[in-house]
């Protein structure tokens, strides 16, 4: 069966996010002043061939840990559909 | 009230995603061969000060259309919490 894994990789809470700060500046320049904080990460969609949702989850976790996320600076969440 | 808008920006379906193709090659090199397709986009969290969920949604849509997503190459989804 085919599953779609939606992996969100975000910078860890305690870390500065300079890209987010730059985007917040850009929003303010456009007149959008009600945004207090911006954080920017990655969203990765994997199409996985697996026997079950659990197996797809294991493969997506493996991919995230080995390649997609850097655990020193990032955390990730996985959703399997 | 404070709301969190989760904005996912992905390359349009019909478009090539060279970053995704490169990551798929990397996964194959690591021995993960059950992944058939990879697409990579951005995930943006906005902290928004607004009177209601609807107002926060309008602000997030405005931000996405004006700055965060390029409608020629990208589509976006918004979730307000």
Short mmCIF file of C-alpha atoms in Angstrom, two decimals:
data_model
loop_
_atom_site.label_atom_id
_atom_site.label_comp_id
_atom_site.label_asym_id
_atom_site.label_seq_id
_atom_site.Cartn_x
_atom_site.Cartn_y
_atom_site.Cartn_z
CA UNK A 1 0.00 0.00 0.00
CA UNK A 2 1.05 3.61 -0.52
CA UNK A 3 1.15 6.01 2.41
CA UNK A 4 1.92 9.71 2.55
CA UNK A 5 4.13 10.85 5.42
CA UNK A 6 3.94 14.55 6.25
CA UNK A 7 7.09 15.51 8.15
CA UNK A 8 7.42 18.96 9.72
CA UNK A 9 10.92 19.98 10.78
CA UNK A 10 11.13 23.10 12.97
CA UNK A 11 14.02 24.85 14.74
CA UNK A 12 14.15 23.96 18.46
CA UNK A 13 12.19 26.30 20.77
CA UNK A 14 15.22 27.80 22.50
CA UNK A 15 17.12 28.62 19.32
CA UNK A 16 17.18 31.90 17.44
CA UNK A 17 15.50 31.72 14.03
CA UNK A 18 17.08 34.50 11.92
CA UNK A 19 15.03 33.57 8.82
CA UNK A 20 11.84 33.94 10.88
CA UNK A 21 13.02 37.31 12.24
CA UNK A 22 13.68 38.53 8.68
CA UNK A 23 10.20 37.46 7.55
CA UNK A 24 8.66 39.24 10.55
CA UNK A 25 10.46 42.41 9.48
CA UNK A 26 9.09 41.93 5.97
CA UNK A 27 5.53 41.51 7.27
CA UNK A 28 5.85 44.69 9.34
CA UNK A 29 7.08 46.57 6.26
CA UNK A 30 3.93 45.38 4.44
CA UNK A 31 1.77 46.82 7.21
CA UNK A 32 0.99 43.52 8.93
CA UNK A 33 1.72 44.46 12.55
CA UNK A 34 -0.37 41.94 14.48
CA UNK A 35 2.15 39.13 13.99
CA UNK A 36 4.33 38.78 17.11
CA UNK A 37 6.57 35.89 16.22
CA UNK A 38 7.55 33.94 13.12
CA UNK A 39 9.35 30.60 12.98
CA UNK A 40 10.27 28.90 9.75
CA UNK A 41 10.98 25.24 9.15
CA UNK A 42 10.64 22.61 6.45
CA UNK A 43 7.71 20.49 5.36
CA UNK A 44 8.54 17.22 3.63
CA UNK A 45 6.08 14.85 1.94
CA UNK A 46 7.23 11.26 1.45
CA UNK A 47 5.31 8.71 -0.63
CA UNK A 48 6.09 5.41 1.08
CA UNK A 49 5.41 1.86 -0.07
CA UNK A 50 4.66 -0.20 3.09
CA UNK A 51 2.51 -3.05 4.40
CA UNK A 52 0.92 -1.01 7.20
CA UNK A 53 0.66 2.47 8.62
CA UNK A 54 3.02 1.41 11.44
CA UNK A 55 5.67 0.28 8.96
CA UNK A 56 5.34 3.56 7.04
CA UNK A 57 5.78 5.44 10.33
CA UNK A 58 8.98 3.50 11.10
CA UNK A 59 10.39 4.29 7.63
CA UNK A 60 9.48 8.00 7.92
CA UNK A 61 11.10 8.19 11.39
CA UNK A 62 14.22 6.51 10.05
CA UNK A 63 14.41 8.98 7.13
CA UNK A 64 13.88 11.98 9.42
CA UNK A 65 16.54 10.86 11.92
CA UNK A 66 19.14 9.86 9.32
CA UNK A 67 18.75 12.68 6.79
CA UNK A 68 15.91 15.17 7.09
CA UNK A 69 16.34 16.68 10.57
CA UNK A 70 19.41 17.73 12.53
CA UNK A 71 18.61 16.77 16.16
CA UNK A 72 21.07 19.37 17.54
CA UNK A 73 19.03 22.24 16.11
CA UNK A 74 15.69 20.83 14.97
CA UNK A 75 12.72 18.81 16.12
CA UNK A 76 10.31 16.96 13.83
CA UNK A 77 6.69 15.72 13.82
CA UNK A 78 5.34 12.98 11.56
CA UNK A 79 1.80 12.44 10.31
CA UNK A 80 0.98 9.37 8.22
CA UNK A 81 -2.05 9.35 5.89
CA UNK B 1 -6.20 36.72 22.02
CA UNK B 2 -3.15 34.96 20.64
CA UNK B 3 -3.51 32.43 17.84
CA UNK B 4 -0.94 30.23 16.13
CA UNK B 5 -1.20 29.95 12.37
CA UNK B 6 0.52 26.94 10.82
CA UNK B 7 1.17 27.67 7.16
CA UNK B 8 2.45 24.94 4.84
CA UNK B 9 3.84 26.11 1.50
CA UNK B 10 4.45 23.36 -1.09
CA UNK B 11 5.58 23.40 -4.72
CA UNK B 12 2.62 23.01 -7.12
CA UNK B 13 1.80 19.43 -8.11
CA UNK B 14 2.84 19.75 -11.76
CA UNK B 15 6.23 21.30 -11.05
CA UNK B 16 9.56 19.54 -10.74
CA UNK B 17 11.01 19.61 -7.22
CA UNK B 18 14.80 19.24 -7.63
CA UNK B 19 15.40 19.52 -3.85
CA UNK B 20 12.99 16.63 -3.29
CA UNK B 21 14.68 14.57 -6.01
CA UNK B 22 18.07 15.15 -4.35
CA UNK B 23 16.71 14.07 -0.96
CA UNK B 24 15.23 10.93 -2.53
CA UNK B 25 18.67 10.11 -3.92
CA UNK B 26 20.14 10.64 -0.45
CA UNK B 27 17.55 8.30 1.11
CA UNK B 28 18.33 5.61 -1.48
CA UNK B 29 22.05 5.94 -0.71
CA UNK B 30 21.21 5.36 2.97
CA UNK B 31 19.42 2.13 2.06
CA UNK B 32 15.86 3.51 2.36
CA UNK B 33 14.38 2.22 -0.91
CA UNK B 34 10.66 2.14 -0.12
CA UNK B 35 10.24 5.91 -0.62
CA UNK B 36 8.87 6.60 -4.13
CA UNK B 37 8.54 10.36 -4.11
CA UNK B 38 9.75 13.29 -2.02
CA UNK B 39 8.46 16.85 -2.15
CA UNK B 40 9.89 19.62 0.00
CA UNK B 41 8.26 22.86 1.04
CA UNK B 42 8.24 25.33 3.91
CA UNK B 43 6.41 25.31 7.22
CA UNK B 44 5.82 28.70 8.83
CA UNK B 45 4.42 29.35 12.31
CA UNK B 46 2.95 32.78 12.95
CA UNK B 47 1.91 34.01 16.40
CA UNK B 48 -0.98 36.37 15.68
CA UNK B 49 -2.77 38.81 17.97
CA UNK B 50 -6.44 38.90 16.90
CA UNK B 51 -9.99 39.18 18.24
CA UNK B 52 -11.19 35.90 16.73
CA UNK B 53 -10.03 32.81 14.89
CA UNK B 54 -11.58 34.22 11.70
CA UNK B 55 -9.57 37.45 11.99
CA UNK B 56 -6.37 35.45 12.59
CA UNK B 57 -7.17 33.42 9.46
CA UNK B 58 -7.58 36.59 7.39
CA UNK B 59 -4.22 37.94 8.64
CA UNK B 60 -2.45 34.63 7.95
CA UNK B 61 -3.96 34.48 4.42
CA UNK B 62 -2.85 38.05 3.80
CA UNK B 63 0.70 37.26 4.97
CA UNK B 64 0.87 34.11 2.85
CA UNK B 65 -0.38 35.84 -0.31
CA UNK B 66 1.77 38.96 0.06
CA UNK B 67 5.05 37.46 1.26
CA UNK B 68 5.27 33.80 2.18
CA UNK B 69 4.10 31.96 -0.94
CA UNK B 70 4.73 32.57 -4.64
CA UNK B 71 1.42 31.69 -6.34
CA UNK B 72 3.17 30.96 -9.68
CA UNK B 73 5.08 28.03 -8.19
CA UNK B 74 3.57 27.28 -4.78
CA UNK B 75 0.32 26.50 -3.03
CA UNK B 76 -0.34 26.98 0.67
CA UNK B 77 -2.58 25.60 3.43
CA UNK B 78 -3.38 27.36 6.69
CA UNK B 79 -4.35 25.89 10.03
CA UNK B 80 -5.26 28.19 12.92
CA UNK B 81 -4.98 26.96 16.55
#
